[in-house]
XYZ file of N, CA and C in Angstrom:
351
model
N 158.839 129.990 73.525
C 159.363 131.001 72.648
C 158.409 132.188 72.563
N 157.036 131.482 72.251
C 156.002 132.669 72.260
C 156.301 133.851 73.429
N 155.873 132.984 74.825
C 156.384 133.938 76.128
C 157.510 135.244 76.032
N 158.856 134.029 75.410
C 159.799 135.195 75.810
C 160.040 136.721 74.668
N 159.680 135.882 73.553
C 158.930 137.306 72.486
C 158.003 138.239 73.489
N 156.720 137.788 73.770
C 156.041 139.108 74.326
C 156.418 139.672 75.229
N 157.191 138.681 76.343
C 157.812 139.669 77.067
C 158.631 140.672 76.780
N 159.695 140.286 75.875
C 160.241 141.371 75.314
C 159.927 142.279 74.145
N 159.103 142.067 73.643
C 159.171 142.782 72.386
C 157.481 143.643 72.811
N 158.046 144.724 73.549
C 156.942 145.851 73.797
C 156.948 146.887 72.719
N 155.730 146.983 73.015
C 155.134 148.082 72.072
C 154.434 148.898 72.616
N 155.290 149.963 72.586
C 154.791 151.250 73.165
C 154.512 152.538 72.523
N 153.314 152.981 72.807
C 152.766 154.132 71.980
C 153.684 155.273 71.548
N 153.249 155.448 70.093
C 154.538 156.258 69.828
C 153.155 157.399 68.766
N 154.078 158.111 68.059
C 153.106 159.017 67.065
C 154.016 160.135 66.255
N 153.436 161.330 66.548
C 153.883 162.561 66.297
C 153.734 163.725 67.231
N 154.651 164.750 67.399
C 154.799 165.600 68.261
C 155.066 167.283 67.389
N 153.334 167.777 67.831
C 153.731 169.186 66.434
C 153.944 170.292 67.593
N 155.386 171.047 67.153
C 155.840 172.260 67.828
C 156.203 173.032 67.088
N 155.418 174.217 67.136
C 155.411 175.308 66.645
C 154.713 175.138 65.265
N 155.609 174.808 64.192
C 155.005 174.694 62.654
C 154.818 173.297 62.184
N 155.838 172.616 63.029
C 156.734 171.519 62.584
C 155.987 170.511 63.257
N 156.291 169.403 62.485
C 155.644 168.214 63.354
C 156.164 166.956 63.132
N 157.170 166.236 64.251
C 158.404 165.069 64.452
C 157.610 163.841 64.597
N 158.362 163.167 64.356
C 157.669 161.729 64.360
C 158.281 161.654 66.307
N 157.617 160.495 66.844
C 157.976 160.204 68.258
C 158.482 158.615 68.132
N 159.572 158.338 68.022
C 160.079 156.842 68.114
C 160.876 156.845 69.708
N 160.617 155.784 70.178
C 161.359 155.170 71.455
C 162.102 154.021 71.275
N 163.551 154.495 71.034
C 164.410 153.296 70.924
C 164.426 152.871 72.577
N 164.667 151.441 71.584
C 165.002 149.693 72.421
C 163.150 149.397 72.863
N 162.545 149.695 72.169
C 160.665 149.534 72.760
C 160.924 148.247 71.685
N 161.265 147.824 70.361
C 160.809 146.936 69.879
C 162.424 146.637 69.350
N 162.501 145.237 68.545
C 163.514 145.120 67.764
C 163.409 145.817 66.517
N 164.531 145.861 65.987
C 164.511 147.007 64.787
C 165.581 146.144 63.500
N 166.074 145.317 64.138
C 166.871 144.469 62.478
C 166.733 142.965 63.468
N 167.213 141.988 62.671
C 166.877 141.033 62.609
C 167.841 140.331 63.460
N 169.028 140.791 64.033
C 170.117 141.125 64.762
C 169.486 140.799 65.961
N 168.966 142.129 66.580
C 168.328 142.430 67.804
C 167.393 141.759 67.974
N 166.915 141.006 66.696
C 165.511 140.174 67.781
C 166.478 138.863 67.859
N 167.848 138.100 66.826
C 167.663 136.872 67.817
C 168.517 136.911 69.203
N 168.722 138.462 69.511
C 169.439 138.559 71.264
C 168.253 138.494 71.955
N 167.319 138.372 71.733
C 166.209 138.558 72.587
C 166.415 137.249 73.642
N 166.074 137.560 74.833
C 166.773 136.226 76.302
C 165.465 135.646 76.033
N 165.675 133.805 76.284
C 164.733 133.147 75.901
C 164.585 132.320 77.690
N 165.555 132.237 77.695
C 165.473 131.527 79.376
C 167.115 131.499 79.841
N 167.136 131.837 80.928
C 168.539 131.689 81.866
C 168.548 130.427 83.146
N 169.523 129.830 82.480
C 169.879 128.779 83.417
C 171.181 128.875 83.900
N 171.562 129.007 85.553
C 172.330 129.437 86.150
C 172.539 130.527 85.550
N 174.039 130.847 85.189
C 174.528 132.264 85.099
C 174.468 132.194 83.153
N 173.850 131.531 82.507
C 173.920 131.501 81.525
C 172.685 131.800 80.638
N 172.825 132.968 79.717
C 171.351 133.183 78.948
C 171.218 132.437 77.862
N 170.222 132.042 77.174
C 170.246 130.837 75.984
C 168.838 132.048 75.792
N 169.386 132.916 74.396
C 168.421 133.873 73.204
C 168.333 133.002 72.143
N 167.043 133.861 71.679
C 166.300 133.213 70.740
C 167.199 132.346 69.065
N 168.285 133.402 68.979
C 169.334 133.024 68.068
C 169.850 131.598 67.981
N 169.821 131.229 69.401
C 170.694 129.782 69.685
C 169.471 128.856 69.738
N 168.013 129.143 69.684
C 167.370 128.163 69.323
C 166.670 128.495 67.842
N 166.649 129.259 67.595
C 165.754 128.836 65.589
C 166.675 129.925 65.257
N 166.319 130.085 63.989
C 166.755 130.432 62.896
C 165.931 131.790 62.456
N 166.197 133.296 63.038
C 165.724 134.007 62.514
C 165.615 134.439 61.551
N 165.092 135.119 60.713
C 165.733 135.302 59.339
C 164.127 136.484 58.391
N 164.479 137.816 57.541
C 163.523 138.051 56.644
C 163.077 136.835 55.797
N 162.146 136.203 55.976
C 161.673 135.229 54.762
C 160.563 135.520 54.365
N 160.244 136.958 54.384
C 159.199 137.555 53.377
C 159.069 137.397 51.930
N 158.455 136.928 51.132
C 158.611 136.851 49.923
C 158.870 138.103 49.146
N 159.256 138.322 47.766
C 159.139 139.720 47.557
C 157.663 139.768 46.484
N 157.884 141.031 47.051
C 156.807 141.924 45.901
C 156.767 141.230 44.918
N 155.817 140.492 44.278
C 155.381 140.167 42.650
C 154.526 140.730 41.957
N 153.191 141.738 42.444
C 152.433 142.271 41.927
C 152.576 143.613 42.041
N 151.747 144.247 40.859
C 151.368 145.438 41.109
C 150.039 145.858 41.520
N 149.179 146.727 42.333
C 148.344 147.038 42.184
C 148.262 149.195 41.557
N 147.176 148.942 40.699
C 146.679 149.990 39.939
C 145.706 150.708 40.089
N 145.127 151.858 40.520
C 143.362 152.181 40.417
C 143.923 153.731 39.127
N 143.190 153.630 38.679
C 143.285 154.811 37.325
C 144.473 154.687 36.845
N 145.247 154.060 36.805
C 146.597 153.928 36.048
C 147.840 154.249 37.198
N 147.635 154.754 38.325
C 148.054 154.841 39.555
C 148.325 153.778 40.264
N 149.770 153.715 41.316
C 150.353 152.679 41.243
C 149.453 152.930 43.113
N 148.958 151.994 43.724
C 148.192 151.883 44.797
C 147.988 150.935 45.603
N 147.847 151.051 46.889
C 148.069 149.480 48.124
C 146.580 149.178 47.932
N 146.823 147.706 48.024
C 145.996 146.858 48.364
C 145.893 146.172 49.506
N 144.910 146.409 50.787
C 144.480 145.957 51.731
C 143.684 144.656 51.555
N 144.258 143.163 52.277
C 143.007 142.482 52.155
C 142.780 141.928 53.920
N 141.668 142.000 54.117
C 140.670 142.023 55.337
C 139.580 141.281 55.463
N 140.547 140.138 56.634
C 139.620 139.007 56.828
C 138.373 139.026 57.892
N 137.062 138.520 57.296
C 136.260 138.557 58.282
C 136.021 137.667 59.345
N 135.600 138.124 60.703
C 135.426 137.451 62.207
C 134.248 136.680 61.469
N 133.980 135.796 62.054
C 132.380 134.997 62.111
C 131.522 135.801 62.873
N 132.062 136.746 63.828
C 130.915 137.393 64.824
C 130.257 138.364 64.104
N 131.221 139.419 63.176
C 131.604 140.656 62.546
C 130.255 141.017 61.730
N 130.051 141.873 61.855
C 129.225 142.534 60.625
C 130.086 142.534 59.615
N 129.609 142.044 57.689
C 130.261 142.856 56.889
C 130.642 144.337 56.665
N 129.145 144.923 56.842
C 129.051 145.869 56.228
C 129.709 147.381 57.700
N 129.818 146.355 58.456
C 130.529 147.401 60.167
C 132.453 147.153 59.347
N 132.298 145.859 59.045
C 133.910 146.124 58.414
C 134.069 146.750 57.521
N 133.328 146.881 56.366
C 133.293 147.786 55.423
C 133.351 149.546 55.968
N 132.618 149.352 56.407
C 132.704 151.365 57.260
C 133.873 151.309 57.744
N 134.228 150.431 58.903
C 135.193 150.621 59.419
C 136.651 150.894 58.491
N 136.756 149.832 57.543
C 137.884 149.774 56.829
C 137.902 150.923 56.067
N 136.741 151.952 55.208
C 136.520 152.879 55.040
C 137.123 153.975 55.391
N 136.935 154.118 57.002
C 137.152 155.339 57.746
C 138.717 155.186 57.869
N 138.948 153.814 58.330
C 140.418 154.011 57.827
C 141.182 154.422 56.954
N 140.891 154.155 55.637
C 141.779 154.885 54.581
C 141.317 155.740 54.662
N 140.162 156.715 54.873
C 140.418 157.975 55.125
C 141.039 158.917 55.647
N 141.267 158.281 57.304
C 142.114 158.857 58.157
C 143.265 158.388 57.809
N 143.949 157.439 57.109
C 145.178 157.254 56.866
C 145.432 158.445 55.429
N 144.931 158.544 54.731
C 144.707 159.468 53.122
C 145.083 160.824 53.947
N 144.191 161.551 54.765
C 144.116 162.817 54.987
C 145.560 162.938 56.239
N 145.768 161.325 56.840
C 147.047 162.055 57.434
C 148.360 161.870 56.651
N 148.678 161.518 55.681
C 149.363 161.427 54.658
C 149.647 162.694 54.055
N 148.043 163.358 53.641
C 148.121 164.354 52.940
C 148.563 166.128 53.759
N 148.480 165.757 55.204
C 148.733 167.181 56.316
C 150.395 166.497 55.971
N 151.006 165.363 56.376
C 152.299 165.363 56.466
C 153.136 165.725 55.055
N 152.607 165.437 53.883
C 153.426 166.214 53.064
C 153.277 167.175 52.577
N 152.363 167.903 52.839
C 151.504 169.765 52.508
C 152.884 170.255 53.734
N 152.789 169.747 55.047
C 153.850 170.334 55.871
C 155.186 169.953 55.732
N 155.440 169.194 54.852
C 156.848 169.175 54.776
C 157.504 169.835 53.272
N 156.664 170.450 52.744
C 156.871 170.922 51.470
C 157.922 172.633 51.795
């Protein structure tokens, strides 16, 4: 099952594309599944002229739990990241690292809705 997931379910670089003022998101349909539909067509193995997808062997399904908490920083409603450490890992290299991330995630947040205003 593992196999026939990665084979199919590519992931291909996608982003944003700025022209002129404006700046589009870049999605490539059929690169991944997109409802829960399309992943159990995913082909799991063909025997003779017949495909047997993932549907006809398990049971796909959202079984995400829902949301029960809130998180808060100043009375502000805010994500909480939690980030497990490697045994190899520096703490304090994950700490920067995880750092620089919400930064660069914060400041590209903050160009996309200054430009869409």
């Amino acid at each position: 099952m593992v196999s026939a997931i990665s084979a199919q379910n590519l992931i291909l670089p996608t982003g944003t594309s700025k022209i002129g003022s404006k700046e589009y998101d870049v999605d490539i349909a059929n690169a991944a599944p997109q409802t829960i539909a399309q992943l159990n067509r995913i082909p799991v193995k063909t025997i003779g002229s017949t495909t047997i997808y993932i549907g006809d062997v398990a049971w796909v399904r959202d079984g995400f739990p829902p949301q029960t908490n809130i998180v808060r920083v100043n009375g502000q409603r805010s994500s909480l990241l939690t980030v497990q450490k490697n045994g190899n890992t520096s703490t304090l290299s994950i700490i920067a690292e995880s750092s620089l991330c919400c930064r660069l995630s914060e400041q590209s947040c903050r160009r996309r809705w200054i430009s869409n205003l």
